[in-house]
């Protein structure tokens, strides 16, 4: 892996992670979510699921893969945060 590219990708994922964590905490503040003690872990799973789902849907040329990933992520979010 090219070091500069790896660094840029790592920075991008860190920004995405921080953004999702902030959204989770804001949801708690607004009363839309019940808890956020594991917000960092949930954010990692959301990002990994979405990124993996995008890759799988493209490689398999099957958008239904992404639909299934989103469906399961919604269930996880409801279980973990709502």
mmCIF file of C-alpha atoms in Angstrom:
data_model
loop_
_atom_site.group_PDB
_atom_site.id
_atom_site.type_symbol
_atom_site.label_atom_id
_atom_site.label_comp_id
_atom_site.label_asym_id
_atom_site.label_seq_id
_atom_site.Cartn_x
_atom_site.Cartn_y
_atom_site.Cartn_z
ATOM 1 C CA UNK A 1 0.000 0.000 0.000
ATOM 2 C CA UNK A 2 1.225 3.451 -0.856
ATOM 3 C CA UNK A 3 1.863 5.238 2.484
ATOM 4 C CA UNK A 4 0.349 8.582 1.445
ATOM 5 C CA UNK A 5 -2.782 6.919 0.107
ATOM 6 C CA UNK A 6 -3.096 4.743 3.206
ATOM 7 C CA UNK A 7 -2.809 7.838 5.418
ATOM 8 C CA UNK A 8 -5.477 9.704 3.439
ATOM 9 C CA UNK A 9 -7.883 6.750 3.604
ATOM 10 C CA UNK A 10 -7.256 6.364 7.351
ATOM 11 C CA UNK A 11 -7.968 10.073 7.872
ATOM 12 C CA UNK A 12 -11.181 9.786 5.861
ATOM 13 C CA UNK A 13 -12.392 6.831 7.920
ATOM 14 C CA UNK A 14 -11.527 8.705 11.137
ATOM 15 C CA UNK A 15 -13.583 11.709 10.004
ATOM 16 C CA UNK A 16 -16.485 9.415 9.092
ATOM 17 C CA UNK A 17 -16.243 7.699 12.491
ATOM 18 C CA UNK A 18 -16.211 10.988 14.389
ATOM 19 C CA UNK A 19 -19.205 12.203 12.393
ATOM 20 C CA UNK A 20 -21.288 9.106 13.119
ATOM 21 C CA UNK A 21 -20.387 9.244 16.829
ATOM 22 C CA UNK A 22 -21.483 12.908 16.930
ATOM 23 C CA UNK A 23 -24.769 12.004 15.217
ATOM 24 C CA UNK A 24 -25.391 9.265 17.794
ATOM 25 C CA UNK A 25 -24.700 11.629 20.706
ATOM 26 C CA UNK A 26 -26.923 14.295 19.143
ATOM 27 C CA UNK A 27 -29.701 11.710 18.804
ATOM 28 C CA UNK A 28 -29.419 11.008 22.534
ATOM 29 C CA UNK A 29 -29.465 14.733 23.353
ATOM 30 C CA UNK A 30 -32.606 15.178 21.254
ATOM 31 C CA UNK A 31 -34.304 12.169 22.841
ATOM 32 C CA UNK A 32 -34.373 10.164 19.607
ATOM 33 C CA UNK A 33 -31.936 7.549 20.911
ATOM 34 C CA UNK A 34 -31.845 6.134 24.422
ATOM 35 C CA UNK A 35 -28.125 5.603 24.969
ATOM 36 C CA UNK A 36 -24.693 6.202 23.518
ATOM 37 C CA UNK A 37 -22.187 4.476 25.804
ATOM 38 C CA UNK A 38 -21.018 2.269 22.934
ATOM 39 C CA UNK A 39 -21.332 4.938 20.231
ATOM 40 C CA UNK A 40 -17.786 4.367 18.964
ATOM 41 C CA UNK A 41 -18.316 0.656 18.452
ATOM 42 C CA UNK A 42 -21.709 1.179 16.820
ATOM 43 C CA UNK A 43 -20.188 3.807 14.518
ATOM 44 C CA UNK A 44 -17.459 1.346 13.464
ATOM 45 C CA UNK A 45 -20.045 -1.313 12.667
ATOM 46 C CA UNK A 46 -22.219 1.116 10.689
ATOM 47 C CA UNK A 47 -19.275 2.309 8.598
ATOM 48 C CA UNK A 48 -17.894 -1.196 8.068
ATOM 49 C CA UNK A 49 -21.328 -2.478 7.083
ATOM 50 C CA UNK A 50 -21.970 0.312 4.625
ATOM 51 C CA UNK A 51 -18.510 0.186 3.066
ATOM 52 C CA UNK A 52 -18.570 -3.599 2.829
ATOM 53 C CA UNK A 53 -22.092 -3.552 1.442
ATOM 54 C CA UNK A 54 -21.132 -1.039 -1.235
ATOM 55 C CA UNK A 55 -18.166 -3.155 -2.281
ATOM 56 C CA UNK A 56 -20.159 -6.405 -2.324
ATOM 57 C CA UNK A 57 -23.050 -4.876 -4.267
ATOM 58 C CA UNK A 58 -20.664 -3.507 -6.880
ATOM 59 C CA UNK A 59 -18.602 -6.696 -7.220
ATOM 60 C CA UNK A 60 -21.707 -8.863 -7.425
ATOM 61 C CA UNK A 61 -23.505 -6.285 -9.573
ATOM 62 C CA UNK A 62 -26.486 -6.744 -7.299
ATOM 63 C CA UNK A 63 -27.985 -3.699 -5.531
ATOM 64 C CA UNK A 64 -30.146 -6.012 -3.409
ATOM 65 C CA UNK A 65 -27.024 -6.779 -1.360
ATOM 66 C CA UNK A 66 -26.989 -3.180 -0.156
ATOM 67 C CA UNK A 67 -30.697 -3.336 0.647
ATOM 68 C CA UNK A 68 -30.082 -6.364 2.884
ATOM 69 C CA UNK A 69 -27.111 -4.710 4.577
ATOM 70 C CA UNK A 70 -29.146 -1.586 5.330
ATOM 71 C CA UNK A 71 -32.021 -3.687 6.665
ATOM 72 C CA UNK A 72 -29.685 -5.474 9.078
ATOM 73 C CA UNK A 73 -27.919 -2.263 10.113
ATOM 74 C CA UNK A 74 -31.298 -0.732 10.968
ATOM 75 C CA UNK A 75 -32.073 -3.725 13.197
ATOM 76 C CA UNK A 76 -28.705 -3.388 14.922
ATOM 77 C CA UNK A 77 -29.207 0.344 15.462
ATOM 78 C CA UNK A 78 -32.666 -0.244 16.932
ATOM 79 C CA UNK A 79 -31.284 -2.916 19.263
ATOM 80 C CA UNK A 80 -28.177 -0.976 20.342
ATOM 81 C CA UNK A 81 -29.449 2.599 20.507
ATOM 82 C CA UNK A 82 -33.238 2.784 20.581
#
